[in-house]
Short mmCIF file of C-alpha atoms in Angstrom, two decimals:
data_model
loop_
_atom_site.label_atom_id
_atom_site.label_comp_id
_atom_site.label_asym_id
_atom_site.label_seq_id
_atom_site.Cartn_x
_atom_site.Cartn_y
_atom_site.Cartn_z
CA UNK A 1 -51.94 -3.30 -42.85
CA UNK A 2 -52.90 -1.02 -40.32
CA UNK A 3 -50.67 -2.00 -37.26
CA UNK A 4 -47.65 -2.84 -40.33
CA UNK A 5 -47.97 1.23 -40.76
CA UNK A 6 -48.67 2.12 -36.74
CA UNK A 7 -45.42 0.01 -36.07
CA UNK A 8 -43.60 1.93 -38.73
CA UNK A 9 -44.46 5.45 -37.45
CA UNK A 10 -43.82 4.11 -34.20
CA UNK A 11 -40.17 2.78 -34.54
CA UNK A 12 -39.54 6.31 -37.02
CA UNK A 13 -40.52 8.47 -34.41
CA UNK A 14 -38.83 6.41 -31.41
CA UNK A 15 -35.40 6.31 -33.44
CA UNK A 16 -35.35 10.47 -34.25
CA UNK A 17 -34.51 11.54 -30.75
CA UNK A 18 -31.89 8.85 -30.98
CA UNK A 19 -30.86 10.14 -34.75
CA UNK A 20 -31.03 14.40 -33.16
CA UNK A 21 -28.47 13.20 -30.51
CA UNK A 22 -26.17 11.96 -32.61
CA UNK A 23 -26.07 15.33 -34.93
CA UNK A 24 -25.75 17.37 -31.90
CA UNK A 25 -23.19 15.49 -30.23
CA UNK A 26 -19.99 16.27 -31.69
CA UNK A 27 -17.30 16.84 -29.40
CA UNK A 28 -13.72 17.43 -30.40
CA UNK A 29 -11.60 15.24 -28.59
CA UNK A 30 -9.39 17.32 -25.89
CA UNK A 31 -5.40 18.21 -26.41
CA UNK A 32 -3.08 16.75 -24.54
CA UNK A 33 -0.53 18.75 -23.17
CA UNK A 34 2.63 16.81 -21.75
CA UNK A 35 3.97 18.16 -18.58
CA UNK A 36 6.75 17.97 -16.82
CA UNK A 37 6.75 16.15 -13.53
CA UNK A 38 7.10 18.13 -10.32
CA UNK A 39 10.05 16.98 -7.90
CA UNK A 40 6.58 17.27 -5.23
CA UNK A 41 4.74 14.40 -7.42
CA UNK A 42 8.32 12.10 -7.42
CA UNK A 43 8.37 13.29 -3.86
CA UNK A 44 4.82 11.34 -3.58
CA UNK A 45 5.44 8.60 -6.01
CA UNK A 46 8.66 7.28 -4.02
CA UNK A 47 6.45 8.06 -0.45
CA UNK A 48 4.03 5.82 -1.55
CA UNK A 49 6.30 3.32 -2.42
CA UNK A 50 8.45 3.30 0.71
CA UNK A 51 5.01 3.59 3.16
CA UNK A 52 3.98 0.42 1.56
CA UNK A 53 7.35 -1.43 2.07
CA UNK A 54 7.05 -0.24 5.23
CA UNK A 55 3.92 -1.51 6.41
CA UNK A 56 4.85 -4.17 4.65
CA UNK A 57 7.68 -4.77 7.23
CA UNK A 58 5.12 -3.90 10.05
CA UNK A 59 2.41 -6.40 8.97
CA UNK A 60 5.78 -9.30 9.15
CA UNK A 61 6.49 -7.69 12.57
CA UNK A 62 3.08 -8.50 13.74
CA UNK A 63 2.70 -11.63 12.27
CA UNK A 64 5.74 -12.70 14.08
CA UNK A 65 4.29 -10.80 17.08
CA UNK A 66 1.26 -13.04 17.21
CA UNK A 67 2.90 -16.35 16.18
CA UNK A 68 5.19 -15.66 19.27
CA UNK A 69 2.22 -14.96 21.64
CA UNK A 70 0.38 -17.83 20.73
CA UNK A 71 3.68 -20.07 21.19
CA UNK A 72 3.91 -18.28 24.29
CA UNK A 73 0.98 -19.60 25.81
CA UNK A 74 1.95 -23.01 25.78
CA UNK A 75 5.14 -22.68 26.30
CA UNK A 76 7.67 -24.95 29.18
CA UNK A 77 9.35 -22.70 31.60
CA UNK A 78 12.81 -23.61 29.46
CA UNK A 79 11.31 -21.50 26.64
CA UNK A 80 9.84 -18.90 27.79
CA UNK A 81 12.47 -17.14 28.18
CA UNK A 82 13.63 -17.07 24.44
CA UNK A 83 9.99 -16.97 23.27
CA UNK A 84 9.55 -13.48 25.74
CA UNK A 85 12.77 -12.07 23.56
CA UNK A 86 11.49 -12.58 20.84
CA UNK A 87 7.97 -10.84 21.65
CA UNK A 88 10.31 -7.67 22.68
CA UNK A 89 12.46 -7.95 19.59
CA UNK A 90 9.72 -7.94 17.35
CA UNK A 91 7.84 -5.06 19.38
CA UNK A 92 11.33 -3.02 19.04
CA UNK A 93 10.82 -3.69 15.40
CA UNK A 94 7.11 -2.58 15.07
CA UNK A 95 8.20 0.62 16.88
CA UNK A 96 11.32 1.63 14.73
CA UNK A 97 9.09 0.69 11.49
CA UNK A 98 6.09 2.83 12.56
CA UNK A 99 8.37 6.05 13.83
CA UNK A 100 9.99 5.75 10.30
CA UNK A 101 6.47 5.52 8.84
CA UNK A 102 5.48 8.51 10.79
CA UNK A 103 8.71 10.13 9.10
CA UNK A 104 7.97 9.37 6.00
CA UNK A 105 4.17 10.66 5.94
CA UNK A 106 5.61 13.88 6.85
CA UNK A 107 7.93 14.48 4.68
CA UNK A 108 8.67 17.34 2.95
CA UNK A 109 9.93 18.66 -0.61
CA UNK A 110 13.01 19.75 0.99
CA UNK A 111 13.98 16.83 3.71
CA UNK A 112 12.30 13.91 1.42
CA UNK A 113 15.89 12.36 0.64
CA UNK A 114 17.37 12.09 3.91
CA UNK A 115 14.11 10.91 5.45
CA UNK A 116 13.62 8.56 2.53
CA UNK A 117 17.09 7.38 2.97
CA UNK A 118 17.10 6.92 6.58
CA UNK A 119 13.76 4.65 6.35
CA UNK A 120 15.00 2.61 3.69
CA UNK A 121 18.11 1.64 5.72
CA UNK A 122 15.65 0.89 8.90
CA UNK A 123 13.28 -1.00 6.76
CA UNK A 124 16.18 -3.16 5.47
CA UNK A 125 17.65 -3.55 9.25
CA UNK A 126 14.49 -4.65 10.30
CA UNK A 127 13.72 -7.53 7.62
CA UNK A 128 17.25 -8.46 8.88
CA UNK A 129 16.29 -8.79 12.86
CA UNK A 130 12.85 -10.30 12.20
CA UNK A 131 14.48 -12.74 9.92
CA UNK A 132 16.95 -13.37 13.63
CA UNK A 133 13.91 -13.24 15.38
CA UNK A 134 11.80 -15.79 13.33
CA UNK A 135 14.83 -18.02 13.52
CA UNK A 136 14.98 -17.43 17.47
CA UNK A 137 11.32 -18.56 17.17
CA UNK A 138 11.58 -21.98 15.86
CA UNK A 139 15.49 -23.32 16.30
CA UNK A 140 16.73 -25.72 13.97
CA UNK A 141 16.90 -28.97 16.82
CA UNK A 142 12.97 -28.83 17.07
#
């Protein structure tokens, strides 16, 4: 009977701190206020965007890069040549891509379209030649 009563003062008195917090607690949840968005945040939104197409383009570029180099190593003397244009090709590539990239991290509120628009066009010229190039790599009669 004892240690039935101990455990019931025990388990009242753990469970009021518990009980005081929840009383005291009340928070009103915060307002909302829409806001408009800021031609800087689309400014960031569509930077974001484009540095990650780029880089996607630059991590292709240097995929082909090392496919090209390791080709290169065993290569006959009849393909090295085409193998060696390739390597500068994609090299070309990675530095167009990373100039643009360059470009595009420092943009600013007032040049954002015109650099924007003058990456995107690289970026889509360069898919194009590494597409060439990966085709260069491995011709068709092999």
């Amino acid at each position: 009977m004892r240690t039935l009563i101990l455990s019931a003062a025990a388990t009242v008195l753990l469970s009021m701190p518990a009980l005081a917090q929840e009383k005291t607690n009340t928070t009103t949840p915060a307002k909302v206020t829409p806001t408009m968005q800021a031609p800087s945040d689309d400014m960031t939104a569509q930077k974001r965007s484009l540095s990650g197409e780029l880089k996607n383009t630059l991590g292709m570029a240097d995929g082909l890069l090392a496919n090209a180099n390791k080709l290169l190593a065993g290569a006959s003397v009849a393909d090295t040549e085409r193998i060696t244009k390739v390597i500068e090709g994609a090299k070309n590539v990675q530095s167009e891509v990373t100039a643009q990239l360059d470009l595009v991290g420092q943009a600013t509120d007032k040049n954002y379209k015109e650099v924007f628009a003058k990456a995107t066009d690289v970026n889509g010229s360069s898919m194009k030649m590494l597409e060439q190039l990966k085709g260069e790599l491995m011709p068709a009669d092999k």
